[in-house]
Short mmCIF file of N, CA, C and O and ligand atoms in Angstrom, two decimals:
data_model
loop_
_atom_site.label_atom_id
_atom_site.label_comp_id
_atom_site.label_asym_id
_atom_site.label_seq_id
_atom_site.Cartn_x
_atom_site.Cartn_y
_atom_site.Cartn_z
N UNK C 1083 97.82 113.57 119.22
CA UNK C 1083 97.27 114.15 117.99
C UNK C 1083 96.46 113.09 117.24
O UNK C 1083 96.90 111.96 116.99
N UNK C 1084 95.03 113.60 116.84
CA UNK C 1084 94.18 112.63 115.52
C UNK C 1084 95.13 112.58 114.51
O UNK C 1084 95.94 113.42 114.10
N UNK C 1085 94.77 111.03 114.06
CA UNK C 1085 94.65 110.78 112.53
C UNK C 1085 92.85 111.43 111.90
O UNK C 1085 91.76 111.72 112.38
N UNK C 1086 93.56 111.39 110.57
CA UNK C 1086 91.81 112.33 109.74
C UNK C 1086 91.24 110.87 109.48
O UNK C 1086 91.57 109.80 108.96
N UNK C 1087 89.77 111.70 110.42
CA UNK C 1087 88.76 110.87 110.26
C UNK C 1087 87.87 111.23 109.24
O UNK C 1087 87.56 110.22 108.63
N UNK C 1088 87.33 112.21 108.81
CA UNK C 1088 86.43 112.08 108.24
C UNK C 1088 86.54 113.48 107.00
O UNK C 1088 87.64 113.97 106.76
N UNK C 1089 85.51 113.90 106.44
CA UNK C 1089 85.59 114.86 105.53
C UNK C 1089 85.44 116.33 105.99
O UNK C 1089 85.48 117.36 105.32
N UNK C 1090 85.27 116.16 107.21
CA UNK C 1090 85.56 117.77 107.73
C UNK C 1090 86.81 118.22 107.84
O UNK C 1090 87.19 119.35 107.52
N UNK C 1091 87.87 116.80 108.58
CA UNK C 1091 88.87 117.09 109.06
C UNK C 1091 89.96 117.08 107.65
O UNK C 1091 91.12 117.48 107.68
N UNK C 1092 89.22 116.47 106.38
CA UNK C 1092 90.15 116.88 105.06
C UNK C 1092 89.98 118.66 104.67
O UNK C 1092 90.92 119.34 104.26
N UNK C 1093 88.54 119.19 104.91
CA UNK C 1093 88.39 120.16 104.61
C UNK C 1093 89.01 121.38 105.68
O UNK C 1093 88.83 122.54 105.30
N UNK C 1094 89.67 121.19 106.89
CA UNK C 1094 90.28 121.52 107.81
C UNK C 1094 91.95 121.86 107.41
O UNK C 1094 92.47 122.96 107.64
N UNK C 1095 92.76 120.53 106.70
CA UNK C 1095 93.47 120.23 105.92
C UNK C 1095 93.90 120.92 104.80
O UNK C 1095 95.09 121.19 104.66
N UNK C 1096 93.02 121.25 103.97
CA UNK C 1096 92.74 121.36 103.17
C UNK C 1096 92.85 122.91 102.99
O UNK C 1096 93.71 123.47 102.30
N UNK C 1097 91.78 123.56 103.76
CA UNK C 1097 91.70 125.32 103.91
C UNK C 1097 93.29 125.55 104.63
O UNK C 1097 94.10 126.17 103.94
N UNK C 1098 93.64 125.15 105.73
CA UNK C 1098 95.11 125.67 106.30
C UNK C 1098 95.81 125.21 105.51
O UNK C 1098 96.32 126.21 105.01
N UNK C 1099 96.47 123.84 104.71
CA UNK C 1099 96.92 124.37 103.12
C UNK C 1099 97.42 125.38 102.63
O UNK C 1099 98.55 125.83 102.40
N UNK C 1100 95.95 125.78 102.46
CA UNK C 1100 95.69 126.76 101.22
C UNK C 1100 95.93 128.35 101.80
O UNK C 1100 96.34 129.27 101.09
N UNK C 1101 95.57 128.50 103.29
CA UNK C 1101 95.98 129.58 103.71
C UNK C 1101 97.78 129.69 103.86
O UNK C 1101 98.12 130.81 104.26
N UNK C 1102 98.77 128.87 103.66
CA UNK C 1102 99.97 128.72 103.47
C UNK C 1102 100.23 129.27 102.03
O UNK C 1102 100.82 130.34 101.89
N UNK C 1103 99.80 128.58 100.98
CA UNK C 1103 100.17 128.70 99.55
C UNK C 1103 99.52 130.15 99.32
O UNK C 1103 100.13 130.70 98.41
N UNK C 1104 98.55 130.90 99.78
CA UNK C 1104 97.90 132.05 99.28
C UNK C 1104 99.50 133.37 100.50
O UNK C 1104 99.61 134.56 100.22
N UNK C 1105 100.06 132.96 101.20
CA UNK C 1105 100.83 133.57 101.49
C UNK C 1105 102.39 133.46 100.92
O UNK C 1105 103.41 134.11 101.16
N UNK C 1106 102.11 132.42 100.15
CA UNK C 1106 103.50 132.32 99.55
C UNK C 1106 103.93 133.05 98.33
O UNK C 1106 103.29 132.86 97.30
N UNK C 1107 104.83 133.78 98.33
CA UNK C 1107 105.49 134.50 97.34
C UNK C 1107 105.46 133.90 96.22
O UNK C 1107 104.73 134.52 95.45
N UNK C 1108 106.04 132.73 95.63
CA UNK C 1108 106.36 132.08 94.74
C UNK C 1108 105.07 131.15 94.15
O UNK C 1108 105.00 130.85 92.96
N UNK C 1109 103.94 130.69 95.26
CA UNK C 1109 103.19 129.75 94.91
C UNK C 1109 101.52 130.53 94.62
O UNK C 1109 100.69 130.18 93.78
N UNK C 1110 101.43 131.65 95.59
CA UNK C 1110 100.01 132.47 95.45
C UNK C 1110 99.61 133.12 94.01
O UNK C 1110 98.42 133.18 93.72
N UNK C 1111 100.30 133.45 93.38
CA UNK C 1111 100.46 133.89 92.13
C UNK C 1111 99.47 132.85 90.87
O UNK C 1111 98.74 133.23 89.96
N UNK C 1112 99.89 131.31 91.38
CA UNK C 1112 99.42 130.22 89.63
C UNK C 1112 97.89 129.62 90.84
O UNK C 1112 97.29 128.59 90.53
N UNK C 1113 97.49 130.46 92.17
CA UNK C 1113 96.06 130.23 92.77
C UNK C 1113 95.21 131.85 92.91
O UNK C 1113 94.61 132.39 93.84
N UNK C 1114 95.50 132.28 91.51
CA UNK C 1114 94.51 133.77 91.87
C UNK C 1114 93.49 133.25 90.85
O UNK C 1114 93.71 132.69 89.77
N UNK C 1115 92.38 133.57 91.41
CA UNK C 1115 91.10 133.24 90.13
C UNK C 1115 89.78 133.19 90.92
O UNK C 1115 89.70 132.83 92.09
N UNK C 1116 88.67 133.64 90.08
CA UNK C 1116 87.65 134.29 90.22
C UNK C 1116 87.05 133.30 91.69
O UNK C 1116 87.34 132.10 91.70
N UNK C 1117 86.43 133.74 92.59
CA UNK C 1117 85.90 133.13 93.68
C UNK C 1117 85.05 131.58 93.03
O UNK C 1117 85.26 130.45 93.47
N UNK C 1118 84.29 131.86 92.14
CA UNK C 1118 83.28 130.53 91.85
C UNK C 1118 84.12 129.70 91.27
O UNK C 1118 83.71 128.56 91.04
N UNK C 1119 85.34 130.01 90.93
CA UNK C 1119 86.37 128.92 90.47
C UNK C 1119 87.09 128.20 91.44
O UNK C 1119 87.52 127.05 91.41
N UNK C 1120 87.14 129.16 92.41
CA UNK C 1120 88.14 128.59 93.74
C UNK C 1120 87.32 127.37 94.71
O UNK C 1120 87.85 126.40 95.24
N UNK C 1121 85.59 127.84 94.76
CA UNK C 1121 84.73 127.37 95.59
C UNK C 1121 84.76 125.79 95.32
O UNK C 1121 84.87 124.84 96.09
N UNK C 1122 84.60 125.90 93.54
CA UNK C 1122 84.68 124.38 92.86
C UNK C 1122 85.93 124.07 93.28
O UNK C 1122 85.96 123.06 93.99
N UNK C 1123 87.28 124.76 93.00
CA UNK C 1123 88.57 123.87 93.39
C UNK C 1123 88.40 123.25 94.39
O UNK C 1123 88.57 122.04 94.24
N UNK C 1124 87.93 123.80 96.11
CA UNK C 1124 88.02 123.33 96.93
C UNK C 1124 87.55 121.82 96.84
O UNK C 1124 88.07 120.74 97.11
N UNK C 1125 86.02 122.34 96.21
CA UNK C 1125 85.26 120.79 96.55
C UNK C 1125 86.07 119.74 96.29
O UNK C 1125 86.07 118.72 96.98
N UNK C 1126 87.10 120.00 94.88
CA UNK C 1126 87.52 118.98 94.24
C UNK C 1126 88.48 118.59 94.67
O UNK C 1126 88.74 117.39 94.63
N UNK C 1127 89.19 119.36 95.13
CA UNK C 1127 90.14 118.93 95.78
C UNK C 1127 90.25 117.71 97.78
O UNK C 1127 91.07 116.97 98.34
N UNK C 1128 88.68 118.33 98.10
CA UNK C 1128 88.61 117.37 99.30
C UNK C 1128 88.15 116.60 98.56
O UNK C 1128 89.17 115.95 98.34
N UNK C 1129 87.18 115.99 97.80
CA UNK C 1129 86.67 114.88 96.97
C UNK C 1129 88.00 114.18 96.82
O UNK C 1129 88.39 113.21 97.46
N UNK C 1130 88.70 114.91 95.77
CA UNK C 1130 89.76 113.73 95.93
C UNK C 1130 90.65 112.86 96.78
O UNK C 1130 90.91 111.68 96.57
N UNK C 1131 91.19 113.82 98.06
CA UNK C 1131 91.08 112.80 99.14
C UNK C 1131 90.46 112.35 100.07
O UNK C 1131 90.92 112.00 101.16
N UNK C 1132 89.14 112.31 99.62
CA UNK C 1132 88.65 112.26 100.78
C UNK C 1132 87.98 110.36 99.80
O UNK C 1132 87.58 109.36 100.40
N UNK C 1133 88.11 110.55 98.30
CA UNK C 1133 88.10 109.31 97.66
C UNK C 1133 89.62 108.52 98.05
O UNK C 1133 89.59 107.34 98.38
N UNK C 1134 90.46 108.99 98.00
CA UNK C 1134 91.42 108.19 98.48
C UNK C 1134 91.17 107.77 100.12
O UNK C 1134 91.14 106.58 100.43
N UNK C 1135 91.07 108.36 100.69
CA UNK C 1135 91.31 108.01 101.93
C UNK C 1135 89.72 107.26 102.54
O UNK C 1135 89.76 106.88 103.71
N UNK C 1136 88.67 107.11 101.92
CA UNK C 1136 87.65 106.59 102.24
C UNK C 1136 86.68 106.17 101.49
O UNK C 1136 85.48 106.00 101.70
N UNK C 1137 87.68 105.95 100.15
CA UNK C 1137 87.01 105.16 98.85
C UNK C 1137 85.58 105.68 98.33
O UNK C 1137 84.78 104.93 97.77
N UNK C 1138 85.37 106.94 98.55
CA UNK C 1138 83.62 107.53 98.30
C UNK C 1138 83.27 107.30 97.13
O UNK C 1138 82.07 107.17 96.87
N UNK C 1139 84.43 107.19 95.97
CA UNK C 1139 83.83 107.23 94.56
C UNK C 1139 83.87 108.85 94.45
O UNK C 1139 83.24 109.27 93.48
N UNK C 1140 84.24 109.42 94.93
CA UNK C 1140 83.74 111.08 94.98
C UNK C 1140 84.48 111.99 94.42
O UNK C 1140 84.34 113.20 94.54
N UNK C 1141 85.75 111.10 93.45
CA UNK C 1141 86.83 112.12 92.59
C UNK C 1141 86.51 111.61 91.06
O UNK C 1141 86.37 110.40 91.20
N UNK C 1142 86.39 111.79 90.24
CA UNK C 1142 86.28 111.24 89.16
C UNK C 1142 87.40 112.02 87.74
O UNK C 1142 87.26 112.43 86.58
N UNK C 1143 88.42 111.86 88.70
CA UNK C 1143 89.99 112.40 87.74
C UNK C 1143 89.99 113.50 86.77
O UNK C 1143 89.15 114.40 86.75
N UNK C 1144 91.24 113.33 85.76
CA UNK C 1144 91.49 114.28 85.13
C UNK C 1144 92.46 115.09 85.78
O UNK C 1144 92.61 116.18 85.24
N UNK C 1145 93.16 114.89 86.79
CA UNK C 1145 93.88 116.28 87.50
C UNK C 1145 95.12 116.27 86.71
O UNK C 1145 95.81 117.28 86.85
N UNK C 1146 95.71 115.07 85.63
CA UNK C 1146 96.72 115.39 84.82
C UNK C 1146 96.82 116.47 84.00
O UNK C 1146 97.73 117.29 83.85
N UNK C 1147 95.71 116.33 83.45
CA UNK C 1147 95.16 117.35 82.30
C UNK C 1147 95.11 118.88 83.04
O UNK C 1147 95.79 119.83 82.64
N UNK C 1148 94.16 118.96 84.24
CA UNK C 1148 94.42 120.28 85.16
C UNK C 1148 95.71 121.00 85.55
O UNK C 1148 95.68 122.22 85.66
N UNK C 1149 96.83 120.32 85.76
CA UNK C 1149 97.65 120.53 85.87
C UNK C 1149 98.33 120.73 84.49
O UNK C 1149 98.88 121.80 84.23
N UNK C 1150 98.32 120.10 83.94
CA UNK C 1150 99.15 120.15 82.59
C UNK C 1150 98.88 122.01 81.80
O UNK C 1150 99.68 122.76 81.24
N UNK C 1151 97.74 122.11 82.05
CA UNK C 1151 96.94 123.53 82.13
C UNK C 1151 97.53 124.47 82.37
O UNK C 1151 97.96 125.33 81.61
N UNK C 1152 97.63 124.34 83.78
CA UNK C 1152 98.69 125.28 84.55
C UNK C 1152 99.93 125.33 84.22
O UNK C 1152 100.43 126.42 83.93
N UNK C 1153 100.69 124.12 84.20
CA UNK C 1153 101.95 124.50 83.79
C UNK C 1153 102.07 125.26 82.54
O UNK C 1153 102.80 126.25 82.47
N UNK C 1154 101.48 124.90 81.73
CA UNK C 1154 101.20 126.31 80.15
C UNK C 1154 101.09 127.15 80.99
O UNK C 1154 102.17 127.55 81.40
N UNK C 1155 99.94 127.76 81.58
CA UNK C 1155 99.77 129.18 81.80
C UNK C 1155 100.92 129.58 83.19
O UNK C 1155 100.98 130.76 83.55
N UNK C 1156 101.32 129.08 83.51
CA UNK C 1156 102.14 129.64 84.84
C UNK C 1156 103.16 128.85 84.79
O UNK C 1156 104.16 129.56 84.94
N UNK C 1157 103.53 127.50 84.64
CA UNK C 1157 104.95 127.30 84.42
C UNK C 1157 105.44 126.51 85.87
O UNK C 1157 106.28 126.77 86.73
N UNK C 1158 104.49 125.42 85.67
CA UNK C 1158 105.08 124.48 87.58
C UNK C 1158 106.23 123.79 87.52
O UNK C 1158 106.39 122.57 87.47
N UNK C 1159 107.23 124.88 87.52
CA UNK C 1159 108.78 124.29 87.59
C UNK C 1159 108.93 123.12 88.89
O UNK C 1159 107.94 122.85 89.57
N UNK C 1160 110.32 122.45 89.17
CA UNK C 1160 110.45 121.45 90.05
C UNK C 1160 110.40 122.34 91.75
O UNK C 1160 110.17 121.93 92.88
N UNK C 1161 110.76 123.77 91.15
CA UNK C 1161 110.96 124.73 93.06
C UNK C 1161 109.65 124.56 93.13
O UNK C 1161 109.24 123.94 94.11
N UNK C 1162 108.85 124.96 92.31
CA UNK C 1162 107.24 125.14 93.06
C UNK C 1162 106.60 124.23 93.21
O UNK C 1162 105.65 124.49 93.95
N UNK C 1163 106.62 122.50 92.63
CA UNK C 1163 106.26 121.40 93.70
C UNK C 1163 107.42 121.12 94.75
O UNK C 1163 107.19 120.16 95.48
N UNK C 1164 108.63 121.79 94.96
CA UNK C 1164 109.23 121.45 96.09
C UNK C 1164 108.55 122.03 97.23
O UNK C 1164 108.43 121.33 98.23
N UNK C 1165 108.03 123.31 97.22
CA UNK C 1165 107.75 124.15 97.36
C UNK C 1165 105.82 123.87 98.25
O UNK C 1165 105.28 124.16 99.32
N UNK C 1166 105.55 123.36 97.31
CA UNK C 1166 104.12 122.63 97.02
C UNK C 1166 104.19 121.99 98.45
O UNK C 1166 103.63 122.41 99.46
N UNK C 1167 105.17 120.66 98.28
CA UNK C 1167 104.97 119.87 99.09
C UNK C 1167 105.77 120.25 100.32
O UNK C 1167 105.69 119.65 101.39
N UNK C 1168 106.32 121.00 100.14
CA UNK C 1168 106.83 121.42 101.73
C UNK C 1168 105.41 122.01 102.51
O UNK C 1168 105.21 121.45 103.59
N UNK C 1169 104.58 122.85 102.21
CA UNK C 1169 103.39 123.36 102.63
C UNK C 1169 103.09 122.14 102.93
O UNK C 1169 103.56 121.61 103.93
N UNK C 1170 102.33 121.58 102.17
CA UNK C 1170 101.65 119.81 102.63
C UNK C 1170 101.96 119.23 103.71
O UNK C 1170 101.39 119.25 104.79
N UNK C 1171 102.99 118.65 103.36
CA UNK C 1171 103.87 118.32 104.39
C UNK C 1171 103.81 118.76 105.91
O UNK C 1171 103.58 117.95 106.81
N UNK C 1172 104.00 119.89 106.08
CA UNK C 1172 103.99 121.24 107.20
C UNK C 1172 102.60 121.59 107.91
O UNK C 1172 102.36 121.99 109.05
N UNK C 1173 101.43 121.19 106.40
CA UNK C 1173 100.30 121.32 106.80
C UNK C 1173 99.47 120.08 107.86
O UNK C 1173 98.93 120.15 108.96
N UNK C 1174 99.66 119.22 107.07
CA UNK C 1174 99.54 118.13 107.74
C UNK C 1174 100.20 117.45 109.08
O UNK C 1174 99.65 116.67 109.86
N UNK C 1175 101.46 117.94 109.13
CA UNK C 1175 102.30 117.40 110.42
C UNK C 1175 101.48 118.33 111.58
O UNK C 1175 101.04 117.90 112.64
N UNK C 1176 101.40 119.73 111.07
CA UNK C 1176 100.40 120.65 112.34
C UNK C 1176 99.38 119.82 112.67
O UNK C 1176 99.20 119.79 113.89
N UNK C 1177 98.49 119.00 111.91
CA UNK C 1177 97.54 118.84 112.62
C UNK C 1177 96.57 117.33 112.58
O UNK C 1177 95.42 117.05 112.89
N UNK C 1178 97.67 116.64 112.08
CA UNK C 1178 97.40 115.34 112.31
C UNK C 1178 98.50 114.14 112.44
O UNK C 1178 99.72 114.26 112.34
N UNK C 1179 97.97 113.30 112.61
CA UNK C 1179 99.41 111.77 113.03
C UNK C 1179 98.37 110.57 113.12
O UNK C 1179 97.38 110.50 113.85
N UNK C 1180 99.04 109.29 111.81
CA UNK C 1180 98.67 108.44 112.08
C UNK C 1180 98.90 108.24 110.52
O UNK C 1180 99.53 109.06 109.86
N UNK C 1181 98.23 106.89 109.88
CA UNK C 1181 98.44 105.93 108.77
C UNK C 1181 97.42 106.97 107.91
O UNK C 1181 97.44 106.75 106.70
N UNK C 1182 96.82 107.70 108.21
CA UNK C 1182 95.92 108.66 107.09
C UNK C 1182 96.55 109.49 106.90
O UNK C 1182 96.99 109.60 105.76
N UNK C 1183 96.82 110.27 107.70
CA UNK C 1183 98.08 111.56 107.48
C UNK C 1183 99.64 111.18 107.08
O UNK C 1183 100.45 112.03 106.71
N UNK C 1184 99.89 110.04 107.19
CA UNK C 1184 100.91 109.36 106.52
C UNK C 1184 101.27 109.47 104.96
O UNK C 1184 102.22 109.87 104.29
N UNK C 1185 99.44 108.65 104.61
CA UNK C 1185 99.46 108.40 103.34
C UNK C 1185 99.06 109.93 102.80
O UNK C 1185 99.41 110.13 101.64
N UNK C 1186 98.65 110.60 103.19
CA UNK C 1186 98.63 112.16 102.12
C UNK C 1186 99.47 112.68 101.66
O UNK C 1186 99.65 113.42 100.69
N UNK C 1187 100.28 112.04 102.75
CA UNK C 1187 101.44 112.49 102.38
C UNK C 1187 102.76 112.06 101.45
O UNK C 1187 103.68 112.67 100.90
N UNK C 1188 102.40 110.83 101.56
CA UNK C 1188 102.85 110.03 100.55
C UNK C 1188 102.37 109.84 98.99
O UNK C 1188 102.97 109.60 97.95
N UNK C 1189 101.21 110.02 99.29
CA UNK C 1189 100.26 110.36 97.93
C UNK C 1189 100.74 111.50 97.01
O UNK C 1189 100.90 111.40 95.80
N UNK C 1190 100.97 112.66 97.81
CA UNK C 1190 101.24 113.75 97.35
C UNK C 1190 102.54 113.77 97.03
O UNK C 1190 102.65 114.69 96.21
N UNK C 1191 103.57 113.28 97.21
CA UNK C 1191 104.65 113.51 96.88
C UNK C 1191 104.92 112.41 95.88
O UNK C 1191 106.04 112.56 95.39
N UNK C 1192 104.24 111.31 95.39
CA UNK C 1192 104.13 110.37 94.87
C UNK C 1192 103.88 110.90 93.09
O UNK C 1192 104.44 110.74 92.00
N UNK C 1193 102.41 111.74 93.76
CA UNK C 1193 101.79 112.35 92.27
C UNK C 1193 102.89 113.66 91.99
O UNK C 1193 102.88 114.02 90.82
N UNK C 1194 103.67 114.30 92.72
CA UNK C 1194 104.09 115.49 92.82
C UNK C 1194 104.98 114.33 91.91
O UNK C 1194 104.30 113.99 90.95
N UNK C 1195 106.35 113.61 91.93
CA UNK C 1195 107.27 113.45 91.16
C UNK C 1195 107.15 112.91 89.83
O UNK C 1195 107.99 112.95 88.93
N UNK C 1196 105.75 112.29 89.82
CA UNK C 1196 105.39 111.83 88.59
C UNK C 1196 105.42 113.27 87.42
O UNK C 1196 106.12 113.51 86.45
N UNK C 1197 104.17 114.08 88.16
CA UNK C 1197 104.10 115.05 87.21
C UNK C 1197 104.96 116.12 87.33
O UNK C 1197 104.84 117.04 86.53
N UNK C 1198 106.02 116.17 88.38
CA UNK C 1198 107.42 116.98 87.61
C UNK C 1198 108.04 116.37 86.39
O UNK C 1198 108.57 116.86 85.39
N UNK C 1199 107.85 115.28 86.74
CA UNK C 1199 108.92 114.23 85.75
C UNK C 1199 107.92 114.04 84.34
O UNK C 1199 108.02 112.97 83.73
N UNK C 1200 107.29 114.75 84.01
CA UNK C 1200 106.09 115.21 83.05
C UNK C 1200 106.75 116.15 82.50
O UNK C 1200 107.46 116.20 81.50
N UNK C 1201 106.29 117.26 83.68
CA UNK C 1201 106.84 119.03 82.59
C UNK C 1201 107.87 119.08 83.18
O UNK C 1201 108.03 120.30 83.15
N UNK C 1202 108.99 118.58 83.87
CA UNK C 1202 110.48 119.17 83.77
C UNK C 1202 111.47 118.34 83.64
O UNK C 1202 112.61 118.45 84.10
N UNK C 1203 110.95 117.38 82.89
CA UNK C 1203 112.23 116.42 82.40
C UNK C 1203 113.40 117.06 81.90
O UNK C 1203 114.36 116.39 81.53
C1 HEM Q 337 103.77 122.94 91.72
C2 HEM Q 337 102.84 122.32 92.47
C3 HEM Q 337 101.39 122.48 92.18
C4 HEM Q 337 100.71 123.58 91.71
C5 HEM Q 337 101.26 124.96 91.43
C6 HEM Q 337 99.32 123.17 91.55
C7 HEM Q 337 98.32 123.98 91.04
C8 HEM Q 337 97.04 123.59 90.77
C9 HEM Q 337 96.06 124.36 90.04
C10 HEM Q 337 96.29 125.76 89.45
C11 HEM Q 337 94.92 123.63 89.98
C12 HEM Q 337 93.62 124.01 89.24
C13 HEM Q 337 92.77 124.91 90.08
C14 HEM Q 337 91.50 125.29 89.32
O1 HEM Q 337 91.59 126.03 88.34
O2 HEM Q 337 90.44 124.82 89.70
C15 HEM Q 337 95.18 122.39 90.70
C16 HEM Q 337 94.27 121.38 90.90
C17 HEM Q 337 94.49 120.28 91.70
N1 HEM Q 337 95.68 119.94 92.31
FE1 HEM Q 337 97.42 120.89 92.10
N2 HEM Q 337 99.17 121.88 91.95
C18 HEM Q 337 100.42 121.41 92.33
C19 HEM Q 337 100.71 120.16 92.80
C20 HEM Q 337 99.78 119.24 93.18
C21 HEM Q 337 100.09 117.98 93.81
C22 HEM Q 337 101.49 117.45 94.12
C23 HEM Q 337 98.91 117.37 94.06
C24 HEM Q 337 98.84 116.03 94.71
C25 HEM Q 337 97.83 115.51 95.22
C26 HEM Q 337 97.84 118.26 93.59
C27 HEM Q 337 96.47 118.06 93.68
C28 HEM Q 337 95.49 118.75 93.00
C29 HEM Q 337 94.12 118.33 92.84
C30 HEM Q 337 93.47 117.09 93.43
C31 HEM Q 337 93.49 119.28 92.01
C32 HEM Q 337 92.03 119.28 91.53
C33 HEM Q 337 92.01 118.63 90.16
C34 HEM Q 337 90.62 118.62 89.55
O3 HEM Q 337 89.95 119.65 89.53
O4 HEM Q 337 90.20 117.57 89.09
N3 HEM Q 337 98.41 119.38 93.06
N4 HEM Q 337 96.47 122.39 91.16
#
C-alpha cells in the first residue's frame, strides 16, 4: 500500500471520508448545507492537509472559530469526535500506509482532543 503523495491522493482521502460521515446517522446531520458551501469546504479542507503534509502555505486557519460555530449550531459532543475520528482513522487505514498517513492521523486526533477539551470540558 502507498503512503499520500500528493494532492490528488488527499482529495481521494478526503471524498471517501466524507462519503462515510454523509452515511452516518449521528455525524451526516451537522454536514447538510447548500452545495456551494460544501464545494468551498472541500477545497479547504484538502488545503489544509495538504499544507501540513507538504508545507504549500495553502491553509490560512481559523478552523477554531469554524468549529466553535458548529458546536453552537449542532452541538460536537465528545461521541461525535469519537465518532469523527473513527471514520478518519478507517478512512485512511483503507487506503494508505506510511509516515504521511501516520501523521493524519495523528494530527487529527491531536486537534480532535484539543477542541473537545474546548466545548466539553
Ligand atoms: C465532532 C467532530 C467534527 C465535526 C462534527 C466537524 C464539523 C465541521 C464543520 C461543520 C465544518 C464547517 C463546514 C463548512 O461550513 O464549511 C468543519 C470544518 C473543518 N473541519 Fe471539522 N469537524 C469535526 C472534527 C474535526 C477534526 C478532528 C479535524 C481535524 C483535522 C477537522 C478538520 C476540519 C477542517 C480543516 C475544516 C475546514 C476549516 C476551514 O474552513 O477553515 N474537523 N468541520
Amino acid at each position: 500500500m502507498n503512503d499520500i503523495q500528493n494532492r490528488a491522493d488527499i482529495e481521494l482521502l478526503v471524498n471517501s471520508f466524507y462519503e462515510k460521515v454523509h452515511k452516518d446517522f449521528d455525524l451526516a446531520p451537522v454536514f447538510e448545507m447548500p452545495q456551494e458551501q460544501w464545494d468551498t469546504h472541500i477545497i479547504r479542507v484538502v488545503n489544509f492537509w495538504e499544507n501540513w503534509l507538504f508545507q504549500t502555505g495553502s491553509y490560512n486557519g481559523g478552523m477554531m472559530w469554524v468549529h466553535l460555530q458548529a458546536h453552537e449550531k449542532h452541538g460536537l459532543s465528545t461521541e461525535r469526535f469519537e465518532r469523527w475520528l473513527a471514520l478518519w482513522f478507517m478512512s485512511v487505514d483503507t487506503l494508505f500506509s506510511g509516515p504521511k498517513a501516520d501523521f493524519v492521523k495523528n494530527k487529527a486526533l491531536e486537534i480532535g482532543q484539543i477542541m473537545n477539551a474546548k466545548m466539553n470540558a
